[in-house]
Short mmCIF file of C-alpha atoms in Angstrom, two decimals:
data_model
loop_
_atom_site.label_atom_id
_atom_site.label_comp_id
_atom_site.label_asym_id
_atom_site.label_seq_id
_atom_site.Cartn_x
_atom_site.Cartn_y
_atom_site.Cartn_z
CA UNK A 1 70.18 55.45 364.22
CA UNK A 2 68.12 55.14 361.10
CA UNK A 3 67.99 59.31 359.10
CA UNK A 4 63.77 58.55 360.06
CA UNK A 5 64.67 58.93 363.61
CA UNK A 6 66.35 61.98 363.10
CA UNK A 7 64.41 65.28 364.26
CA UNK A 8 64.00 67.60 361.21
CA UNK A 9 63.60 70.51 363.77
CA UNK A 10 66.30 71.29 366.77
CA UNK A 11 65.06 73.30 370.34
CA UNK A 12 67.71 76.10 370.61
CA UNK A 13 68.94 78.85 372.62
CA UNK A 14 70.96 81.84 371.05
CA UNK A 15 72.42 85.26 372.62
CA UNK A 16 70.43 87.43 370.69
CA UNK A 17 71.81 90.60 372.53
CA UNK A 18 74.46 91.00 374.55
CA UNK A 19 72.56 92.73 377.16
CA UNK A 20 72.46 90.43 380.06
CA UNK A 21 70.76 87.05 380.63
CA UNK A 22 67.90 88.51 378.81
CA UNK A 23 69.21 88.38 375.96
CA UNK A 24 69.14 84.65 375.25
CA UNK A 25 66.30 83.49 373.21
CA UNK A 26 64.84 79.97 372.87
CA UNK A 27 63.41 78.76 369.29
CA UNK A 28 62.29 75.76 367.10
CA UNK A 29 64.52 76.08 364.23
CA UNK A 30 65.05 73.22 361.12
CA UNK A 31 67.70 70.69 361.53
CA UNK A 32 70.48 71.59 358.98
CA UNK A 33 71.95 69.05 357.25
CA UNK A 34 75.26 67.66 358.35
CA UNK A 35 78.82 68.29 356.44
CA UNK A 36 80.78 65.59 355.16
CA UNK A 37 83.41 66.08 358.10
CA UNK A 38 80.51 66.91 360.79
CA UNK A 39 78.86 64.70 363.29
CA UNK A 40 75.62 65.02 364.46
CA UNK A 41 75.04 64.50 368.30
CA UNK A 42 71.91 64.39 370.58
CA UNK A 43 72.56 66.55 373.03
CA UNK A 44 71.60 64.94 376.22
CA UNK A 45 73.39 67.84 379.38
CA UNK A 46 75.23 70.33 379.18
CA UNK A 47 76.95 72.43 382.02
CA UNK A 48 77.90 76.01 382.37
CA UNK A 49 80.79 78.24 383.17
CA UNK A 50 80.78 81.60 384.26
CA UNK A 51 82.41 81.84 380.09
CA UNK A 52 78.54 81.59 379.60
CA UNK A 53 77.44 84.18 381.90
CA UNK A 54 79.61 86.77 380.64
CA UNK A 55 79.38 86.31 376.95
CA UNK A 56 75.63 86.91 377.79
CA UNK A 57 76.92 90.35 379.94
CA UNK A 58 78.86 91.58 376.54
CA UNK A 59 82.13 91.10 378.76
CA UNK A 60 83.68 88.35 377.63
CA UNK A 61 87.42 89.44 376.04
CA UNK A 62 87.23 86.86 372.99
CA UNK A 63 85.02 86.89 370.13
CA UNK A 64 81.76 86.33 370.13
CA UNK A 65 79.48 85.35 366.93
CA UNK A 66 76.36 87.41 366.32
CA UNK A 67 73.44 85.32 367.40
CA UNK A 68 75.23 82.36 368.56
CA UNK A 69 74.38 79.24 370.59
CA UNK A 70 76.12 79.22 373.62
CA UNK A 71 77.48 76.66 375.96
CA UNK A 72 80.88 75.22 375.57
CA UNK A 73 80.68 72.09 377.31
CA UNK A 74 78.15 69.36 376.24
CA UNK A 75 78.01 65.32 376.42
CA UNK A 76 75.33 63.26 373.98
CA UNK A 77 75.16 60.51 371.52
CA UNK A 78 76.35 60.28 367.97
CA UNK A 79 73.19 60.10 365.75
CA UNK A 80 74.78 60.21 361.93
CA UNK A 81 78.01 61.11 360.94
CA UNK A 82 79.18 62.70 357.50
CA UNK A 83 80.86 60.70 354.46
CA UNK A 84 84.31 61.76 355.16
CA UNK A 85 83.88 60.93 358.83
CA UNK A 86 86.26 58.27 360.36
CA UNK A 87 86.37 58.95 364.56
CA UNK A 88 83.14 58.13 365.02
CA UNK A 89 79.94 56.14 364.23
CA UNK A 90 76.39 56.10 365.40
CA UNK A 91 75.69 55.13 369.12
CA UNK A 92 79.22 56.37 370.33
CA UNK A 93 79.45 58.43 373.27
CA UNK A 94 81.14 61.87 372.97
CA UNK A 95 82.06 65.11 374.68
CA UNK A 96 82.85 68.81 373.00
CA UNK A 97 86.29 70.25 372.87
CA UNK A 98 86.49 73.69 374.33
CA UNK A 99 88.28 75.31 371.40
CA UNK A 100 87.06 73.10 368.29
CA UNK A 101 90.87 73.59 366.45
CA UNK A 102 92.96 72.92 369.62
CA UNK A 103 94.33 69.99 369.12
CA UNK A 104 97.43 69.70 370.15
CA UNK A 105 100.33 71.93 371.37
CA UNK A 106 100.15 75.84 372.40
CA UNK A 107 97.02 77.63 371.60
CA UNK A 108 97.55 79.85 368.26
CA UNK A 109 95.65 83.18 367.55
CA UNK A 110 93.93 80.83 364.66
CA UNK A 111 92.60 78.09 367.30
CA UNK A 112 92.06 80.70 370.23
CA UNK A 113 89.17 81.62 367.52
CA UNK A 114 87.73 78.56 367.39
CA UNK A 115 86.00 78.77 370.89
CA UNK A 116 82.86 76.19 371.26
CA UNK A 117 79.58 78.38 372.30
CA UNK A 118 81.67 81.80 371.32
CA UNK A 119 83.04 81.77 368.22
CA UNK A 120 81.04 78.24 366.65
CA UNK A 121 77.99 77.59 368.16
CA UNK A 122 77.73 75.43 371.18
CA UNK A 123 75.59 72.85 373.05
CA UNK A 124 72.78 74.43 374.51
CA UNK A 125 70.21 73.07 372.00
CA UNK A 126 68.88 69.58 371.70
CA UNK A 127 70.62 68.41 368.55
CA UNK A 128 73.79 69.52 367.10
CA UNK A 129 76.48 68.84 364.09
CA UNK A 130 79.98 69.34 364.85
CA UNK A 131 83.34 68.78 362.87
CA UNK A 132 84.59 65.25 363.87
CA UNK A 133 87.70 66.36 365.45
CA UNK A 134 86.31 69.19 367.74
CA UNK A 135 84.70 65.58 369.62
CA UNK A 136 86.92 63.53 371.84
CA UNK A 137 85.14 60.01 373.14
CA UNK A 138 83.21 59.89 376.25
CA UNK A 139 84.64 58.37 379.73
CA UNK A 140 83.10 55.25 379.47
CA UNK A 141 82.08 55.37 383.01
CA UNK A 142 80.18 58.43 383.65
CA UNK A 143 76.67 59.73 382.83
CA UNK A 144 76.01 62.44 380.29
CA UNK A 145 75.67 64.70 383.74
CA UNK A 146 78.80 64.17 385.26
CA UNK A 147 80.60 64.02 381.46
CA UNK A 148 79.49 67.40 380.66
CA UNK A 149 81.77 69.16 383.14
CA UNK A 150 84.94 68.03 381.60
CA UNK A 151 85.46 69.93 378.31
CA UNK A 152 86.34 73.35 380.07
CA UNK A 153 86.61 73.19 384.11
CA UNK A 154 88.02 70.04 384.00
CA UNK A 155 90.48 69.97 381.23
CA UNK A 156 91.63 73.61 382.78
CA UNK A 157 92.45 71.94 386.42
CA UNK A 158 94.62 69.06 383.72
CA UNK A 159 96.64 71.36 382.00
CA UNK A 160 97.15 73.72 384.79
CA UNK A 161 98.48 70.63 387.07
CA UNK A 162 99.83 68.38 384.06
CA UNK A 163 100.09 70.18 381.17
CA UNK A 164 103.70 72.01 381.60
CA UNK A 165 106.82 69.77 381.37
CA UNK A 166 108.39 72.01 384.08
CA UNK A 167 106.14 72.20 386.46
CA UNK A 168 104.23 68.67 386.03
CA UNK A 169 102.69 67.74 389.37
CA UNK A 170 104.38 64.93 391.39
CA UNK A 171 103.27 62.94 394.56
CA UNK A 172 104.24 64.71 398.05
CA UNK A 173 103.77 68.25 396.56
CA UNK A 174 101.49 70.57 397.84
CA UNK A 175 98.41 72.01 395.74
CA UNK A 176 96.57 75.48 396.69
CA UNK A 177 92.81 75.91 395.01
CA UNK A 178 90.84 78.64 395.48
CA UNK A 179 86.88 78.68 396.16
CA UNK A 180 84.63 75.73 395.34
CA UNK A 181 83.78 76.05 391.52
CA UNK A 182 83.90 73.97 388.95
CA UNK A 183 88.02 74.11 387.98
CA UNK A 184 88.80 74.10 392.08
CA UNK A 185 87.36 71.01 392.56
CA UNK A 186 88.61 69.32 389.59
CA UNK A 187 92.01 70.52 390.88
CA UNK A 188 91.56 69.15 394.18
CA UNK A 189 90.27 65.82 392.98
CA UNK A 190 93.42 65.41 390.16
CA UNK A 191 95.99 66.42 392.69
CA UNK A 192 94.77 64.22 395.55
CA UNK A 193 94.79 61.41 392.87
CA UNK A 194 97.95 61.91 391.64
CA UNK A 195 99.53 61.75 395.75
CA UNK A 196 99.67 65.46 396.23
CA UNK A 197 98.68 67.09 399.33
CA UNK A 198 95.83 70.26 398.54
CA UNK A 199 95.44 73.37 400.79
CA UNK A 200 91.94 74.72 399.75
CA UNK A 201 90.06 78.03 400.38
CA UNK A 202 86.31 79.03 400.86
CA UNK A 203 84.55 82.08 402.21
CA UNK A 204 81.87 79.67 403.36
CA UNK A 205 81.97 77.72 406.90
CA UNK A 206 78.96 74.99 405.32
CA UNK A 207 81.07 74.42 402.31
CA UNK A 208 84.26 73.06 404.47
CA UNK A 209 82.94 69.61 405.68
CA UNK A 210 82.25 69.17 401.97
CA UNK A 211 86.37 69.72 400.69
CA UNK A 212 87.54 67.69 403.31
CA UNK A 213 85.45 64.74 402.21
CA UNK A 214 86.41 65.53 398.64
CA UNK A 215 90.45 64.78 399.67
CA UNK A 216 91.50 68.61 400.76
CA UNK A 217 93.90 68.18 403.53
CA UNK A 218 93.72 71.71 404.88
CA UNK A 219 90.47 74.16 404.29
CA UNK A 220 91.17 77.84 405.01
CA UNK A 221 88.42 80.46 405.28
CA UNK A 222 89.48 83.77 403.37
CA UNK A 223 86.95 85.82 405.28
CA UNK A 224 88.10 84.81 408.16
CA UNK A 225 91.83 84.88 407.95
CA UNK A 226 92.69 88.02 405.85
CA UNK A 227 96.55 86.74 405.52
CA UNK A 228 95.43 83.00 404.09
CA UNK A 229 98.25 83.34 402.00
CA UNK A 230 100.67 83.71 404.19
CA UNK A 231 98.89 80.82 406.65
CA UNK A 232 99.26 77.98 403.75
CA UNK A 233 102.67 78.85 403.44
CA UNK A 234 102.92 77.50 406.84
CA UNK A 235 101.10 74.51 406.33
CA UNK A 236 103.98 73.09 404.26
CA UNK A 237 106.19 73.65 407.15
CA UNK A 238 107.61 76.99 405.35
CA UNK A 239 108.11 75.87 402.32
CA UNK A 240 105.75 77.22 400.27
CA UNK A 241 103.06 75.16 397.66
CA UNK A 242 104.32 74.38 394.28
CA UNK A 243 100.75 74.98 392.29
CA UNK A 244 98.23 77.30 392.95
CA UNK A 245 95.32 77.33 390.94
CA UNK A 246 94.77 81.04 390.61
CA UNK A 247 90.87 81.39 389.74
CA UNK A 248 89.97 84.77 391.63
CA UNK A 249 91.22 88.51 391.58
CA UNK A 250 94.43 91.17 392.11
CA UNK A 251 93.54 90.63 395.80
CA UNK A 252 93.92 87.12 395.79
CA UNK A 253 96.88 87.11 393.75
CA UNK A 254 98.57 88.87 396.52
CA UNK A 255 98.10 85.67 398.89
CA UNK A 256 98.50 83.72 396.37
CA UNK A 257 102.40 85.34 395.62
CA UNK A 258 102.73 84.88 399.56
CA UNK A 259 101.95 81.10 399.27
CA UNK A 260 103.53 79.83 396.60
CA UNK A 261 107.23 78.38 396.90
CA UNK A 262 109.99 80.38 395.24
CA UNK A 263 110.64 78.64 391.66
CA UNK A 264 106.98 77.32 392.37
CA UNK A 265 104.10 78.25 389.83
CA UNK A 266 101.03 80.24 390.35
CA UNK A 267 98.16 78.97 387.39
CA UNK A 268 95.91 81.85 386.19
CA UNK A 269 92.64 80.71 385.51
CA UNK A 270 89.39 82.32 384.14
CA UNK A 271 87.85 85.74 384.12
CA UNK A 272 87.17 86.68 387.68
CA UNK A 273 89.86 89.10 387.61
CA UNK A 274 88.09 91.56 390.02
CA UNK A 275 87.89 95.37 389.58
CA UNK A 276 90.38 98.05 387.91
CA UNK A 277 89.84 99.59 391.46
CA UNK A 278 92.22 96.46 393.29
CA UNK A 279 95.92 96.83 393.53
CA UNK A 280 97.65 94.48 391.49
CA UNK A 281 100.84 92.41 393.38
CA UNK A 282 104.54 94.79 392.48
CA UNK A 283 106.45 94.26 390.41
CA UNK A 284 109.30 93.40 392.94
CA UNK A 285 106.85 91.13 394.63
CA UNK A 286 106.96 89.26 391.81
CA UNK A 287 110.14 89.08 390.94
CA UNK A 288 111.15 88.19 395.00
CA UNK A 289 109.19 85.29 395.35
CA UNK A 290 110.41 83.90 391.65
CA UNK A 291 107.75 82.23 390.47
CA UNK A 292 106.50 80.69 387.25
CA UNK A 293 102.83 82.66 386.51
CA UNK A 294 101.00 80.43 383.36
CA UNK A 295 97.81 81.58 381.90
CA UNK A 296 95.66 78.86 381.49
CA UNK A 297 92.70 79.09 378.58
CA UNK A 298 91.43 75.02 379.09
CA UNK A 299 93.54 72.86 376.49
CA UNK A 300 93.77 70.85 373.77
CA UNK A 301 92.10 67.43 372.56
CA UNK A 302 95.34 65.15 373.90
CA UNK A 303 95.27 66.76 377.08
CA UNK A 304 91.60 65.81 376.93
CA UNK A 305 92.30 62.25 375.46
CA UNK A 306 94.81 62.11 378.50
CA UNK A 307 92.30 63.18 381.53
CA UNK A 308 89.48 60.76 380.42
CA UNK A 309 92.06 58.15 380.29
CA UNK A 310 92.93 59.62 383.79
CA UNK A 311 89.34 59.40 384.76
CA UNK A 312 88.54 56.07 383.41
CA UNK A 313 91.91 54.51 385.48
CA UNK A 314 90.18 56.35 388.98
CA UNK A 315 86.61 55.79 388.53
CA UNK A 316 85.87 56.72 392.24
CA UNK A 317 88.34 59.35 392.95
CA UNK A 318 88.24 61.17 390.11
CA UNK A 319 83.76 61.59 389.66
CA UNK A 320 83.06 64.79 388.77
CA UNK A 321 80.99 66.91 391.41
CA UNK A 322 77.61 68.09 390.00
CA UNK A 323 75.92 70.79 391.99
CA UNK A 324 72.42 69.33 393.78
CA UNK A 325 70.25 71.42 391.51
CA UNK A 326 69.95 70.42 388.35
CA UNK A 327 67.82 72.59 385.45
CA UNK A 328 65.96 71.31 381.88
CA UNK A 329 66.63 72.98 378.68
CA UNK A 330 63.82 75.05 378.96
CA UNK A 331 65.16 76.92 382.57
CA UNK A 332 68.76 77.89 380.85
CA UNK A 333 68.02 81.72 382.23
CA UNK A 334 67.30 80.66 385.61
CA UNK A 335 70.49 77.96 385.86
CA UNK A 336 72.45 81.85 384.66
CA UNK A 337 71.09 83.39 387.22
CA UNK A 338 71.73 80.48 389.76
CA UNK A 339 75.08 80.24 388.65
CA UNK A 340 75.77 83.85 388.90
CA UNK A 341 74.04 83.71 392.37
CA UNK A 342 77.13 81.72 393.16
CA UNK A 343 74.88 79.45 395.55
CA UNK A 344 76.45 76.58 393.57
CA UNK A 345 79.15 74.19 394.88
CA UNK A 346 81.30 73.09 391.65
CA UNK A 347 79.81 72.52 388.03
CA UNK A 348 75.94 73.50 387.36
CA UNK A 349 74.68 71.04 384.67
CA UNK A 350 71.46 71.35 382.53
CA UNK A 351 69.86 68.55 380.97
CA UNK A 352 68.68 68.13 377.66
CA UNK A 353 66.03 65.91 376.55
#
């Protein structure tokens, strides 16, 4: 794209205050010019995860810059790319990495600082310049809608199935996710794909016709079966699952420990860690069933590089789920609030024109 077609100005939100969703501000601001090592990317969607919501609470346990532009997870088109620039040209689809130094290997307390939308500012604005390497290319199948949803919830569901040499998922295990949101569903959809057999929970009866078409071989409501835990253990015959993908609470965890095989693994996802009120699982409970717990926080870009080329090889199975309602730009506080609502049924996506 010729530099004449280039905006000079960029439409913008920033957390002004951490003080809830009123805090975020939207603004004209100039276009600053690119780096030598930066590429600048129209920003065409963008979607959310509840990272978003609570760095706009003031709860979110990582840093935070002061007035930054949130979002973490954006898809667009390269527009101009700096002189030292080699990934990328002009016209190339792309998608953010979650934490812009990640690249490869275990996260470092240097890279954990490099969050997208915490730390650097993110992708909730209509243009945007970004160091060449915290890109990874687009999946050459999907919209900027459904591409959007990869750079957190669905690089988290890789590395928690995929990303451990001891516990890689194989065909014929069993899968446990938790809830229909964004990293669940990714989880189901992976695991299904890769021959496993998934167990999945919801607290909602309308949202069960919905998993099973998605691949879940088992749906279990938690509100209606206090001891779920303990129910998908039977499911497997006794055995136990091998992966659960941990997303909720100290409650949770408590079926989750009941589920899980012994020597199986139990991945800890996110920040919905419930209340200091809830009883965390014993100490001996822990240690009796013998499982693996792993903290997930997303990945890095080859564990990116590898799920596109995942997603690219399983066009149809592997589609990410965008929820029904879809917001502009311009309605960022009200997709917050629907997200937070938690009305939605896996990733919330806003588009940017």
């Amino acid at each position: 794209m010729a530099s004449t077609q280039i905006p000079k100005t960029v439409k913008q939100w920033n957390v002004a205050t951490l003080t809830g969703f009123g805090g975020l501000k939207f603004s004209e601001q100039p276009l600053p010019e690119i780096g030598d090592s930066q590429v600048l990317v129209k920003l065409e969607a963008a979607s959310l995860n509840y990272r978003d919501l609570i760095i706009a609470l003031g709860q979110y346990p990582f840093g935070v810059a002061e007035n930054v532009i949130p979002g973490s997870d954006g898809a667009g088109t390269v527009v101009a790319v700096g002189k030292q620039v080699t990934l990328f040209k002009p016209g190339d689809k792309v998608v953010t990495l979650f934490n812009q130094g990640h690249l490869g290997g275990d996260l470092t307390p240097q890279t954990i600082a490099t969050g997208t939308g915490g730390v650097l500012d993110g992708v909730l604005r209509t243009y945007g310049a970004f160091n060449e390497n915290a890109l990874v290319r687009s999946p050459s199948n999907l919209t900027p809608a459904e591409a959007s949803t990869l750079s957190c919830a669905g690089l988290t569901a890789w590395n928690a199935l995929f990303g451990s040499i001891d516990h890689t998922l194989k065909a014929g295990q069993w899968v446990l996710v938790q809830g229909t949101g964004g990293v669940s569903i990714f989880a189901l959809q992976f695991a299904k794909a890769a021959g496993a057999k998934v167990i999945a929970t919801t607290g909602s009866p309308d949202k069960v016709q919905t998993l099973k078409k998605l691949g879940a071989d088992h749906v279990l409501n938690y509100k209606e079966d206090p001891n779920w835990g303990e129910t998908a253990k039977k499911l497997t015959g006794g055995r136990g699952v091998d992966h659960v993908v941990q997303v909720a609470g100290a409650k949770e965890m408590q079926q989750s420990i009941a589920a899980v095989k012994m020597a199986g693994v139990i991945d800890i996802i996110g920040f919905l860690a419930g209340t200091s009120e809830e009883k965390e699982p014993s100490f001996l409970s822990c240690l009796g069933s013998l499982f693996t717990a792993r903290g997930i926080l997303v990945g890095n870009r080859v564990q990116m590089e590898e799920m596109i080329q995942a997603i690219e090889a399983h066009p149809e199975a592997l589609k990410p789920v965008v929820d029904e309602k879809v917001f502009k730009l311009e309605q960022l506080k009200e997709a917050y609030e629907y997200q937070w609502s938690g009305k939605h049924f896996a990733k919330v996506v806003v588009e940017i024109n």
